[in-house]
Structure formats: structure tokens, C-alpha cells
Coordinates of C-alpha atoms and ligand atoms in Angstrom, one line a residue:
Chain R
X1 CA 41.8 -18.2 -7.2
X2 CA 42.7 -14.8 -5.9
X3 CA 41.1 -13.1 -8.9
X4 CA 37.9 -15.2 -8.5
X5 CA 37.6 -14.3 -4.8
X6 CA 38.3 -10.6 -5.4
X7 CA 35.9 -10.4 -8.4
X8 CA 33.2 -12.0 -6.2
X9 CA 33.9 -9.6 -3.3
X10 CA 33.9 -6.5 -5.5
X11 CA 30.7 -7.7 -7.0
X12 CA 29.0 -8.3 -3.7
X13 CA 30.0 -4.8 -2.5
X14 CA 28.8 -3.2 -5.7
X15 CA 25.7 -5.3 -5.6
X16 CA 24.8 -4.0 -2.1
X17 CA 24.9 -0.5 -3.4
X18 CA 22.6 -1.4 -6.4
X19 CA 20.4 -3.3 -3.9
X20 CA 20.0 -0.2 -1.8
X21 CA 19.1 1.9 -4.8
X22 CA 16.7 -0.7 -6.1
X23 CA 15.1 -0.9 -2.7
X24 CA 14.4 2.8 -2.8
X25 CA 12.7 2.4 -6.2
X26 CA 10.7 -0.6 -5.0
X27 CA 9.5 1.0 -1.9
X28 CA 7.8 3.8 -3.9
X29 CA 6.7 1.6 -6.8
X30 CA 4.9 -1.0 -4.7
X31 CA 2.9 1.6 -2.8
X32 CA 2.2 4.1 -5.5
X33 CA 2.9 2.5 -8.9
X34 CA 5.3 5.3 -9.7
X35 CA 8.9 4.8 -10.9
X36 CA 10.8 7.6 -9.2
X37 CA 13.2 8.8 -11.8
X38 CA 14.3 11.5 -9.5
X39 CA 15.8 9.0 -7.1
X40 CA 19.4 9.4 -8.4
X41 CA 19.5 13.3 -8.3
X42 CA 17.8 13.2 -4.9
X43 CA 20.6 10.9 -3.6
X44 CA 23.1 13.2 -5.4
X45 CA 21.9 16.3 -3.6
X46 CA 21.8 14.7 -0.2
X47 CA 25.4 13.6 -0.8
X48 CA 26.3 17.2 -1.5
X49 CA 24.6 18.1 1.9
X50 CA 27.1 15.6 3.5
X51 CA 30.0 17.1 1.6
X52 CA 29.0 20.6 2.6
X53 CA 28.8 19.6 6.3
X54 CA 32.2 17.7 6.1
X55 CA 33.8 20.7 4.3
X56 CA 32.6 22.8 7.2
X57 CA 35.0 20.7 9.4
X58 CA 32.5 18.4 10.9
X59 CA 33.3 14.7 11.0
X60 CA 32.3 12.2 8.2
X61 CA 29.6 10.8 10.5
X62 CA 27.9 14.1 11.1
X63 CA 27.8 14.6 7.3
X64 CA 26.6 11.0 6.9
X65 CA 23.8 11.5 9.3
X66 CA 22.9 14.9 7.8
X67 CA 22.6 13.3 4.4
X68 CA 20.3 10.5 5.6
X69 CA 18.1 13.0 7.5
X70 CA 17.9 15.4 4.6
X71 CA 16.9 12.4 2.4
X72 CA 14.0 11.7 4.8
X73 CA 12.9 15.4 4.6
X74 CA 13.4 15.6 0.9
X75 CA 11.4 12.4 0.2
X76 CA 8.5 13.6 2.4
X77 CA 8.5 17.1 0.8
X78 CA 8.5 15.8 -2.7
X79 CA 5.6 13.4 -2.0
X80 CA 3.6 16.2 -0.4
X81 CA 4.4 19.1 -2.8
X82 CA 4.9 17.4 -6.1
X83 CA 3.3 13.9 -6.1
X84 CA 0.2 14.5 -3.9
X85 CA -1.3 17.1 -6.2
X86 CA -1.6 14.6 -9.0
X87 CA -2.8 11.7 -6.9
X88 CA -5.8 10.0 -8.4
X89 CA -4.7 11.1 -11.9
X90 CA -3.1 8.6 -14.3
X91 CA 0.2 7.3 -12.8
X92 CA 2.1 8.6 -15.9
X93 CA 1.5 12.2 -14.7
X94 CA 3.5 11.5 -11.5
X95 CA 6.2 9.6 -13.4
X96 CA 6.7 12.6 -15.8
X97 CA 6.8 14.9 -12.8
X98 CA 9.7 12.8 -11.4
X99 CA 11.5 13.2 -14.7
X100 CA 11.0 16.9 -14.4
X101 CA 12.4 16.8 -10.9
X102 CA 15.4 14.9 -12.3
X103 CA 16.2 18.0 -14.4
X104 CA 15.3 20.6 -11.8
X105 CA 17.4 18.9 -9.0
X106 CA 20.4 18.7 -11.4
X107 CA 20.1 22.4 -12.2
X108 CA 19.7 23.3 -8.5
X109 CA 22.8 21.2 -7.6
X110 CA 24.9 22.9 -10.3
X111 CA 23.8 26.3 -9.1
X112 CA 24.4 25.6 -5.4
X113 CA 27.4 23.4 -5.5
X114 CA 29.0 24.0 -8.9
X115 CA 29.5 21.4 -11.6
X116 CA 33.1 20.6 -11.1
X117 CA 34.4 17.2 -9.7
X118 CA 34.9 17.2 -6.0
X119 CA 36.4 14.4 -3.9
X120 CA 34.3 12.8 -1.3
X121 CA 35.9 11.2 1.8
X122 CA 35.5 7.6 2.9
X123 CA 35.4 6.8 6.7
X124 CA 37.5 3.7 6.3
X125 CA 40.4 2.5 4.2
X126 CA 39.8 1.9 0.6
X127 CA 42.7 -0.7 0.4
X128 CA 42.4 -4.4 0.7
X129 CA 44.5 -6.6 3.0
X130 CA 46.9 -9.5 2.8
X131 CA 46.1 -13.1 4.0
X132 CA 49.3 -15.1 3.6
X133 CA 50.0 -14.9 -0.1
X134 CA 46.6 -13.8 -1.1
X135 CA 45.6 -10.2 -1.7
X136 CA 42.0 -9.8 -0.6
X137 CA 40.1 -6.9 -2.3
X138 CA 37.7 -6.5 0.6
X139 CA 38.4 -3.0 1.9
X140 CA 37.4 -1.4 5.2
X141 CA 35.0 0.8 3.2
X142 CA 33.6 -2.3 1.4
X143 CA 32.8 -3.9 4.7
X144 CA 31.2 -0.7 5.8
X145 CA 29.2 -0.6 2.6
X146 CA 27.9 -4.2 3.0
X147 CA 27.3 -3.7 6.7
X148 CA 25.4 -0.4 6.4
X149 CA 23.1 -1.7 3.7
X150 CA 22.4 -4.9 5.7
X151 CA 21.6 -2.8 8.8
X152 CA 19.2 -0.6 6.9
X153 CA 17.5 -3.6 5.4
X154 CA 17.1 -5.3 8.7
X155 CA 15.6 -2.1 10.2
X156 CA 13.2 -1.9 7.3
X157 CA 12.2 -5.5 7.8
X158 CA 11.7 -4.8 11.5
X159 CA 9.5 -1.8 10.7
X160 CA 7.4 -3.5 8.1
X161 CA 7.0 -6.9 9.8
X162 CA 7.3 -6.0 13.4
X163 CA 5.4 -2.8 14.1
X164 CA 1.8 -1.6 13.8
X165 CA 3.0 1.4 11.7
X166 CA 4.7 -1.1 9.3
X167 CA 1.5 -3.1 9.1
X168 CA -0.5 0.0 8.2
X169 CA 2.1 1.0 5.6
X170 CA 1.8 -2.4 4.0
X171 CA -2.0 -2.2 4.0
X172 CA -1.9 1.2 2.4
X173 CA 0.5 -0.1 -0.3
X174 CA -1.5 -3.3 -1.0
X175 CA -5.0 -1.9 -1.0
X176 CA -5.4 1.8 -0.7
X177 CA -9.2 1.9 -0.6
X178 CA -9.7 -0.9 1.9
X179 CA -6.9 0.6 4.1
X180 CA -8.8 3.9 4.0
X181 CA -12.1 2.2 5.0
X182 CA -10.3 0.6 7.9
X183 CA -9.1 4.0 9.1
X184 CA -5.5 3.9 7.9
X185 CA -4.3 7.5 7.1
X186 CA -3.2 6.4 3.7
X187 CA -1.7 9.8 2.7
X188 CA 0.6 9.8 5.8
X189 CA 1.7 6.3 5.0
X190 CA 2.7 7.4 1.5
X191 CA 4.6 10.4 2.7
X192 CA 6.5 8.2 5.1
X193 CA 7.1 5.6 2.4
X194 CA 8.7 8.3 0.2
X195 CA 10.7 9.5 3.1
X196 CA 12.1 6.1 3.8
X197 CA 12.8 5.4 0.2
X198 CA 14.7 8.6 -0.1
X199 CA 16.7 7.7 3.0
X200 CA 17.7 4.4 1.5
X201 CA 18.5 6.2 -1.8
X202 CA 20.7 8.7 0.1
X203 CA 22.6 5.8 1.6
X204 CA 23.4 4.4 -1.8
X205 CA 24.5 7.9 -2.9
X206 CA 26.9 8.1 0.0
X207 CA 28.3 4.7 -0.6
X208 CA 28.9 5.3 -4.3
X209 CA 30.5 8.6 -3.5
X210 CA 32.8 7.3 -0.7
X211 CA 36.5 7.6 -1.6
X212 CA 35.5 8.8 -5.0
X213 CA 34.5 11.9 -6.9
X214 CA 31.1 13.7 -6.9
X215 CA 29.6 16.0 -9.4
X216 CA 25.9 16.7 -10.3
X217 CA 25.7 13.7 -12.6
X218 CA 27.7 11.1 -10.6
X219 CA 24.6 9.1 -9.6
X220 CA 23.0 9.0 -13.1
X221 CA 24.4 5.6 -14.0
X222 CA 23.3 4.2 -10.7
X223 CA 19.7 4.8 -11.8
X224 CA 20.2 2.4 -14.7
X225 CA 21.8 -0.4 -12.7
X226 CA 19.4 0.2 -9.7
X227 CA 16.5 0.0 -12.1
X228 CA 17.7 -3.2 -13.7
X229 CA 18.2 -4.7 -10.2
X230 CA 14.7 -3.7 -9.2
X231 CA 13.2 -5.2 -12.3
X232 CA 15.2 -8.3 -11.9
X233 CA 13.7 -8.7 -8.5
X234 CA 10.2 -8.1 -9.8
X235 CA 9.8 -4.4 -8.8
X236 CA 7.2 -5.4 -6.2
X237 CA 9.4 -7.2 -3.8
X238 CA 11.9 -5.6 -1.4
X239 CA 13.7 -9.0 -1.0
X240 CA 13.7 -9.3 -4.8
X241 CA 15.4 -5.9 -5.0
X242 CA 18.2 -7.0 -2.7
X243 CA 18.7 -10.3 -4.5
X244 CA 18.5 -8.5 -7.9
X245 CA 21.1 -6.0 -6.8
X246 CA 23.5 -8.7 -5.7
X247 CA 23.0 -10.8 -8.8
X248 CA 23.6 -7.8 -11.0
X249 CA 26.6 -6.6 -8.9
X250 CA 28.4 -10.0 -9.0
X251 CA 27.6 -10.7 -12.7
X252 CA 28.8 -7.3 -13.7
X253 CA 31.9 -7.7 -11.7
X254 CA 32.7 -10.9 -13.5
X255 CA 32.0 -9.4 -16.9
X256 CA 34.3 -6.5 -16.0
X257 CA 37.0 -8.7 -14.5
X258 CA 37.1 -11.5 -17.1
X259 CA 35.6 -10.1 -20.3
X260 CA 36.2 -6.4 -20.3
X261 CA 34.9 -3.4 -18.4
X262 CA 33.6 -1.7 -21.5
X263 CA 31.0 -4.4 -21.8
X264 CA 29.4 -3.8 -18.4
X265 CA 26.4 -1.7 -19.6
X266 CA 25.7 -4.2 -22.4
X267 CA 25.9 -7.1 -20.0
X268 CA 23.4 -5.4 -17.6
X269 CA 21.0 -5.2 -20.5
X270 CA 21.7 -8.8 -21.5
X271 CA 21.0 -10.1 -18.0
X272 CA 17.8 -8.1 -17.8
X273 CA 16.6 -9.5 -21.1
X274 CA 17.5 -13.1 -20.2
X275 CA 15.7 -12.9 -16.8
X276 CA 12.6 -11.2 -18.3
X277 CA 12.4 -13.8 -21.1
X278 CA 12.6 -16.6 -18.5
X279 CA 10.4 -15.0 -15.9
X280 CA 8.5 -12.0 -17.3
X281 CA 7.5 -10.9 -13.8
X282 CA 11.0 -10.8 -12.4
X283 CA 12.8 -13.3 -10.1
X284 CA 10.4 -12.7 -7.2
X285 CA 7.1 -12.2 -9.0
X286 CA 4.0 -13.3 -7.2
X287 CA 1.5 -15.6 -8.7
X288 CA -1.4 -13.6 -7.4
X289 CA -2.7 -10.9 -9.8
X290 CA -3.2 -7.6 -8.1
X291 CA -5.4 -4.6 -8.5
X292 CA -3.4 -1.6 -9.5
Chain C
X1 CA -29.3 5.3 14.0
X2 CA -27.9 6.0 10.5
X3 CA -29.9 8.4 8.4
X4 CA -29.5 9.7 4.9
X5 CA -31.4 12.7 3.6
X6 CA -31.9 13.6 -0.1
X7 CA -28.6 12.0 -1.1
X8 CA -27.7 12.6 -4.8
X9 CA -24.5 11.3 -6.3
X10 CA -23.3 11.5 -9.9
X11 CA -20.3 10.0 -11.8
X12 CA -19.7 12.8 -14.2
X13 CA -23.0 13.1 -16.2
X14 CA -24.3 9.7 -14.9
X15 CA -26.6 10.2 -12.0
X16 CA -26.3 7.1 -9.8
X17 CA -28.4 8.2 -6.8
X18 CA -31.3 10.7 -6.9
X19 CA -32.5 12.2 -3.6
X20 CA -32.4 9.0 -1.6
X21 CA -33.7 9.3 2.0
X22 CA -34.0 6.5 4.6
X23 CA -33.1 5.7 8.1
X24 CA -31.5 2.5 9.4
X25 CA -32.8 2.1 13.0
X26 CA -30.3 1.1 15.7
X27 CA -30.0 -2.5 16.6
X28 CA -31.8 -3.6 13.5
X29 CA -31.0 -5.0 10.0
X30 CA -32.0 -2.8 7.1
X31 CA -31.8 -4.5 3.7
X32 CA -31.1 -2.4 0.6
X33 CA -32.4 -4.2 -2.4
X34 CA -32.5 -3.6 -6.1
X35 CA -31.3 -4.9 -9.5
X36 CA -27.7 -4.7 -10.7
X37 CA -26.9 -1.0 -11.4
X38 CA -29.7 0.3 -9.1
X39 CA -27.2 2.3 -7.1
X40 CA -26.8 0.2 -4.0
X41 CA -23.0 0.2 -4.0
X42 CA -22.9 3.9 -4.7
X43 CA -25.2 4.5 -1.7
X44 CA -22.8 2.7 0.6
X45 CA -19.7 4.4 -0.9
X46 CA -21.4 7.8 -0.5
X47 CA -22.2 7.1 3.1
X48 CA -18.6 6.1 3.9
X49 CA -17.2 9.1 2.0
X50 CA -15.5 7.2 -0.8
X51 CA -17.5 9.2 -3.3
X52 CA -18.9 12.7 -2.5
X53 CA -22.6 13.4 -2.9
X54 CA -23.8 16.3 -5.1
X55 CA -26.2 17.1 -2.3
X56 CA -27.8 15.6 0.7
X57 CA -26.6 14.6 4.1
X58 CA -25.5 11.5 6.1
X59 CA -26.1 11.4 9.8
X60 CA -24.8 8.9 12.4
X61 CA -26.6 9.3 15.7
X62 CA -27.3 13.0 14.7
X63 CA -23.7 13.7 13.9
X64 CA -23.2 15.0 10.3
X65 CA -20.7 12.8 8.5
X66 CA -21.3 14.1 5.0
X67 CA -17.9 15.8 4.6
X68 CA -16.0 13.5 7.0
X69 CA -12.9 11.8 5.4
X70 CA -13.3 8.1 4.9
X71 CA -10.3 7.4 7.1
X72 CA -12.1 8.8 10.2
X73 CA -15.3 6.7 9.7
X74 CA -14.1 3.6 11.5
X75 CA -13.1 5.5 14.6
X76 CA -16.5 7.2 14.6
X77 CA -18.3 3.8 14.6
X78 CA -19.1 3.2 11.0
X79 CA -17.5 0.2 9.3
X80 CA -18.0 -0.5 5.6
X81 CA -17.2 -4.0 4.1
X82 CA -16.9 -3.2 0.4
X83 CA -18.3 -5.1 -2.6
X84 CA -15.9 -8.0 -3.5
X85 CA -15.1 -8.3 0.2
X86 CA -11.8 -6.3 0.5
X87 CA -9.6 -8.9 2.1
X88 CA -6.0 -7.7 1.8
X89 CA -4.8 -11.0 0.4
X90 CA -1.1 -10.2 0.8
X91 CA -1.5 -10.0 4.6
X92 CA -2.1 -12.8 7.0
X93 CA -5.5 -13.5 8.6
X94 CA -4.3 -12.1 11.9
X95 CA -2.8 -9.0 10.3
X96 CA -6.1 -8.3 8.5
X97 CA -7.9 -8.5 11.8
X98 CA -5.3 -6.4 13.7
X99 CA -5.7 -3.7 11.1
X100 CA -9.4 -3.5 11.7
X101 CA -8.6 -2.5 15.3
X102 CA -5.5 -0.4 14.6
X103 CA -7.2 1.7 11.9
X104 CA -10.0 2.6 14.4
X105 CA -7.4 3.4 17.0
X106 CA -8.4 0.7 19.4
X107 CA -6.6 -2.6 18.9
X108 CA -7.1 -4.9 21.8
X109 CA -6.0 -8.6 21.9
X110 CA -9.3 -9.4 23.7
X111 CA -11.2 -8.3 20.5
X112 CA -9.1 -10.7 18.5
X113 CA -10.0 -13.6 20.8
X114 CA -13.7 -12.6 20.5
X115 CA -13.5 -12.7 16.7
X116 CA -11.7 -16.1 16.8
X117 CA -14.4 -17.4 19.1
X118 CA -17.1 -16.2 16.6
X119 CA -15.2 -17.7 13.6
X120 CA -13.1 -20.7 14.8
X121 CA -12.0 -21.4 11.2
X122 CA -10.1 -18.1 11.2
X123 CA -8.3 -19.0 14.5
X124 CA -7.0 -22.2 12.8
X125 CA -5.5 -20.2 10.0
X126 CA -4.5 -17.0 11.8
X127 CA -0.9 -17.1 10.4
X128 CA -1.9 -18.1 6.9
X129 CA -1.9 -15.6 4.1
X130 CA -5.5 -14.5 3.5
X131 CA -4.9 -15.4 -0.1
X132 CA -5.5 -19.1 0.7
X133 CA -9.0 -18.6 2.3
X134 CA -12.1 -19.8 0.6
X135 CA -14.9 -17.3 -0.3
X136 CA -16.9 -18.1 2.8
X137 CA -13.8 -17.7 5.0
X138 CA -13.0 -14.4 3.4
X139 CA -16.4 -13.1 4.1
X140 CA -16.0 -14.2 7.7
X141 CA -12.6 -12.5 7.8
X142 CA -14.0 -9.1 6.6
X143 CA -16.9 -9.2 9.0
X144 CA -14.6 -10.1 11.8
X145 CA -12.2 -7.4 10.8
X146 CA -15.0 -4.8 10.8
X147 CA -16.0 -6.0 14.3
X148 CA -12.5 -5.3 15.5
X149 CA -13.3 -1.6 15.3
X150 CA -16.3 -2.2 17.6
X151 CA -18.7 -0.4 15.2
X152 CA -22.1 1.0 15.9
X153 CA -23.1 0.6 12.2
X154 CA -22.0 -2.1 9.8
X155 CA -22.4 -1.6 6.1
X156 CA -22.2 -4.8 4.1
X157 CA -22.1 -4.8 0.3
X158 CA -23.4 -8.1 -1.2
X159 CA -21.9 -10.5 1.3
X160 CA -23.6 -13.5 -0.3
X161 CA -22.0 -12.9 -3.7
X162 CA -20.4 -16.1 -5.0
X163 CA -21.1 -18.1 -1.9
X164 CA -22.8 -21.4 -1.6
X165 CA -26.4 -21.1 -0.1
X166 CA -25.3 -23.1 2.9
X167 CA -22.5 -20.7 3.6
X168 CA -24.8 -17.7 3.1
X169 CA -27.3 -19.1 5.6
X170 CA -24.5 -19.6 8.1
X171 CA -23.1 -16.1 7.8
X172 CA -26.6 -14.5 7.8
X173 CA -27.5 -16.4 11.0
X174 CA -24.3 -15.3 12.6
X175 CA -25.1 -11.7 11.6
X176 CA -28.6 -11.9 13.0
X177 CA -27.1 -13.2 16.3
X178 CA -24.7 -10.3 16.5
X179 CA -27.5 -7.8 16.0
X180 CA -29.6 -9.4 18.6
X181 CA -26.8 -9.9 21.1
X182 CA -24.9 -6.6 20.8
X183 CA -27.4 -4.1 19.3
X184 CA -25.3 -3.7 16.1
X185 CA -27.0 -1.7 13.4
X186 CA -26.6 -3.4 9.9
X187 CA -27.2 -2.0 6.5
X188 CA -27.2 -5.1 4.2
X189 CA -27.0 -4.5 0.5
X190 CA -28.1 -7.5 -1.5
X191 CA -29.2 -8.7 -4.9
X192 CA -30.2 -11.9 -3.2
X193 CA -33.4 -10.4 -1.9
X194 CA -34.9 -13.5 -0.5
X195 CA -32.0 -14.3 1.8
X196 CA -31.6 -10.7 2.9
X197 CA -35.3 -10.3 3.8
X198 CA -35.1 -13.5 5.8
X199 CA -32.9 -11.8 8.4
X200 CA -33.8 -8.1 7.9
X201 CA -36.2 -6.0 9.9
X202 CA -36.8 -3.4 7.3
X203 CA -36.1 -3.2 3.6
X204 CA -35.7 -0.4 1.0
X205 CA -35.7 -0.9 -2.7
X206 CA -33.6 1.1 -5.1
X207 CA -34.5 1.4 -8.8
X208 CA -32.3 3.4 -11.2
X209 CA -30.9 5.4 -8.3
X210 CA -34.3 6.3 -6.7
X211 CA -35.7 4.8 -3.6
X212 CA -39.0 3.3 -4.7
X213 CA -40.2 1.3 -1.6
X214 CA -39.6 1.5 2.1
X215 CA -41.3 -1.2 4.2
X216 CA -41.0 -3.8 6.9
X217 CA -39.1 -6.9 5.6
X218 CA -42.1 -9.2 6.2
X219 CA -44.3 -6.9 4.2
X220 CA -41.8 -6.8 1.3
X221 CA -41.4 -10.5 1.3
X222 CA -45.1 -11.0 1.1
X223 CA -45.9 -8.5 -1.6
X224 CA -46.0 -10.5 -4.8
X225 CA -46.3 -7.6 -7.2
X226 CA -43.3 -5.9 -5.7
X227 CA -41.2 -9.0 -5.7
X228 CA -41.9 -9.5 -9.4
X229 CA -41.3 -5.8 -10.3
X230 CA -38.0 -5.3 -8.4
X231 CA -36.7 -8.2 -6.5
X232 CA -36.7 -11.1 -9.0
X233 CA -38.3 -13.8 -6.9
Ligands
ADP301 N1 -17.0 4.6 -10.9 C1 -18.1 4.7 -11.7 N2 -18.0 5.6 -12.8 C2 -19.1 5.8 -13.6 N3 -20.3 5.2 -13.4 C3 -20.4 4.3 -12.3 C4 -19.3 4.1 -11.5 N4 -19.8 3.2 -10.5 C5 -21.0 2.9 -10.8 N5 -21.5 3.6 -11.9 C6 -22.8 3.6 -12.5 O1 -23.7 4.0 -11.4 C7 -24.9 3.2 -11.5 C8 -25.1 2.5 -10.1 O2 -24.0 1.6 -9.9 P1 -23.8 0.8 -8.6 O3 -23.9 1.7 -7.4 O4 -22.6 0.0 -8.7 O5 -25.1 -0.2 -8.6 P2 -25.4 -1.6 -7.8 O6 -24.4 -1.7 -6.7 O7 -26.8 -1.4 -7.3 O8 -25.2 -2.7 -8.8 C9 -24.7 2.2 -12.6 O9 -25.4 2.8 -13.7 C10 -23.2 2.2 -12.9 O10 -22.9 1.9 -14.2
MG302 MG1 -23.0 -3.2 -6.3

């Protein structure tokens, strides 16, 4: 009973982090048809920004905010400087550029911050608590992880569903040409989309780092799990990304807890294959075909 | 008044428009006719800046729009309803309409009511995803959406495509009403020449990217030789 509960809680916490990372990928994919392979190193470098701020004796929260803001700026800058110049060319060009960025950002991080392991603080305890006889594995930081991802998601829903700007962003994502004819500044919407995606990616970077170690490659496995979560959800659907992240997190937690932690990567692949065999478009695929 | 002067547009080596000149007078309907591949869609896309001309100019009430980015056209009074209608099917009916006002920088709830009064079927389905609309309803939606920007000039690319004759007649009658009541200027691209000429004041005929005829609609409709040569009826 205790193990079941704790496996589930660990899975949900982990799933939330995957969900955030998957959401970052989906936000870019659905508006530009680009898989941003640089998402992991982008989140890595913004986490180093937080670490630098914290090491300079500012509080965790100042570092946290600095990381999210630098994510916004980094996302916007990459869209403007790297992606925009190949707009209108085959999407593969931009995808390869994001792969190039993957390498470049790694190198820059190693130069600026060194490649040794450094510990990253957590703002809340990383120990569970006791309810009667039962040891509950939900930690203060786990609650913070779930809560912060939920808050970010609710804010994104409010933006996309509840504001004029969000409506224009969705229009630009769904149909660039028509949006342009209606007067939507499509380029600005894409810049903003990249900025928001990088912010969400930065959050996942901070959450993975919390109470753990960072080095220039610490996010690289997240790209695999985040990508699997995004594909599980259908790549096009923000809700799907979140559900995909949770499904993956809980499943992998059970595999790790009951079967063996060395099988986690294999299990992720297995889940992906099963879902894609049953629903080739992902869990949340739309029936409507779309112009790409 | 919308004018184009010596407009030439190419796709790589393929020349789709050759030195096309005509004027669409204010408050009137100008039909642009011609066979499939004549260059009608290219003409509208060049006017709204989706493709850039090799040479020539586009003027709206004497303002040069030739190099103006597409995104600014709606706010300047030029609305283009593209071929295949351009409904954003993932958005609701109301969101599509709001977007028409927002993009032009002038969303007003009163405009929404006006469009719903014009097309009551849209009011009934305002919260539905546009995906569920029929072809005729989609055409009403995109015309309504264009009206949300309060345009001076409305470019329509084959609005009758795929619609039942009864629906085409209904939509064309409504268009004619708007032109008469509000002084809207319409450039109506059609392969369905007979229907288009029934509501147009003027007509121009494109053939292989060249403008071959420019005349009053009634004259075009009555000229048997011309009808046979270019208009297919
Ligand atoms: N994107 C494009 N690339 C290359 N050629 C094109 C493109 N669009 C249209 N054309 C060519 O330009 C000519 C005019 O096409 P179009 O303007 O679509 O004609 P219409 O709308 O009258 O049917 C045709 O020969 C067509 O094949
Ligand atoms: Mg056409």
C-alpha cells in the first residue's frame, strides 16, 4: 500500500516535469512545425543563470525568476536570430539549426560555467512526511513542482483562451496565411510563442535541477522523455502534452519501482510504440486533417 | 477606388500576370473572370501582398500599397477572402469573427451584432467550432469576418466554389445589398461568370495572365462571341 502510493506520487511529480518539457516542445511544434531540439540545453543554460544568481548570494526566488525571464529572452532571441532567417524554407532547415544550437549552447555552457557537477538548491524540503504508520514520499519540493507546473499551465490556458493576444497567437499557429490577411502580426506571434515555450522549458529545467546536481548535459535525458510525452499526447495538443507527461511519469515510476530502474528507458520506448500502434496520431490527435 | 497599373507577377520562370491594369470603382462590383489558370488568384494575392509583383503598382484611393506588408492591409481598408475560403476551422465562429476586427485594430462588439444580424445562422452557432459549418455557412463566415474590419475594398476569390446554386444566389444577393447600402467596393473573382455578371457593374477578363477585355457587365453578358471564347457559357 505504502509502496503503491509512493510510486504513484513520485510518478505524478516526475510526470509534471515531463509535462512542462513536452508543453514547451508542443508550443513550438504546433505553430511552426519545428521540433526544437535545443529545448534541453536552453533550459540547462537558464538553470545556470539561476545558479549564478544564487551563488552571488541572492535568494532562490531571485534566481528562479531570473531563470524564467532569461528563458523568455533566450526563446525570443533564438526565434528572431536563428529561426526567422530560414522561415519559408523547408522545416528541416530550422530543425537542423536547432540541432546545431544544441551543440553550440553546450559548448558555451561548458566555457562559461565549467563542466563539473554543481549542486543546485531546492526551496523546500526534499524529504517526505509521516502519516500514522505510512511514510508518504510527497516532499515539499514535490508539491512545489506540481503546483508550479499547474500554475504555469493555468496561466497559459488563460492567455490562449481568455485574451485577444492569445486568440491572435492561436490564429497564427493554425493558419499563418489567413491570420496575416486578417492583420495579425504573425512574426511577432511566433517570437512570443518561442519566448513562452522557452519559459516553460526553463521551469522544467529548474524543477529537474532542484535538490540535485547540474552540469552541461544534465537536461539531455529530459529531451527524450519530454519528446516521448509530447508524441504520446499528439504533438499538436497542449492538453495532450500534459496528459502524456503524466502517463509517462507514472508508468515509468511503476517500472522503476516494481520492475527495475535500469529498464526505464526501454519502458519509455515500449509505451511510445504501444500508443503509436493503437493511435498513430497520439492520444489527443484531432480527426481533422490540417494544412501544414 | 482600387487601381492596378501594369502588374506583372512570376513564379520563378512561370509568368502568371503580364502587365495587368484596371480600376475597380468605389461602391461597385468588378468581376474578374477567366478560365482556370488565367491568373485570377495571383492577381488578388499580388494586390494583398502575399506575392510580390515583378513590376507595376497597386493603389488604394491613391495610396501606393505595392510594398505594404500583408499584415497592414486590413487596417488600411483592404480585406481579402482567399480561395478555398480561409475559415480557421480550429476556432469558433465567434473567434473567427473577433479576429477579423482585432487584426484590423478595431474590434467592436457592435460590429459583431451587425454581422449576426446579416447572417442569423452564424449567430445560432457562434460558440460552435467553425469546423462543423457547411460550405455556405463558411462563406458567410468569411464574408462576415472581412466586414468586421470595416473594409473599403473587399477582394473575394471564387466565393461560389462548391456551393449549391441556391446558396450562391443568396450570398450574391446579400453582397449586392451591402454594396448598395454601404458603398463597399468589391472585386469578385469567379469562374462562374454567369452568376458573377448578374451582380457585377463591370467585368474584366483574364486569359493566360493578360487582361483581354474590360467592359460593363451587361455588355459582357450580352456578347456571345466573348462568352464563347473566354467565359464558357
Ligand atoms: N505557387 C505557385 N507556384 C508556381 N506556379 C503557380 C503558383 N500559383 C499559381 N501558379 C501558376 O500561375 C498561373 C495562374 O494561376 P492562378 O492565379 O491560380 O489562376 P486562377 O486563379 O485564374 O485559376 C497558373 O499557370 C498556375 O499554374
Ligand atoms: Mg484561382
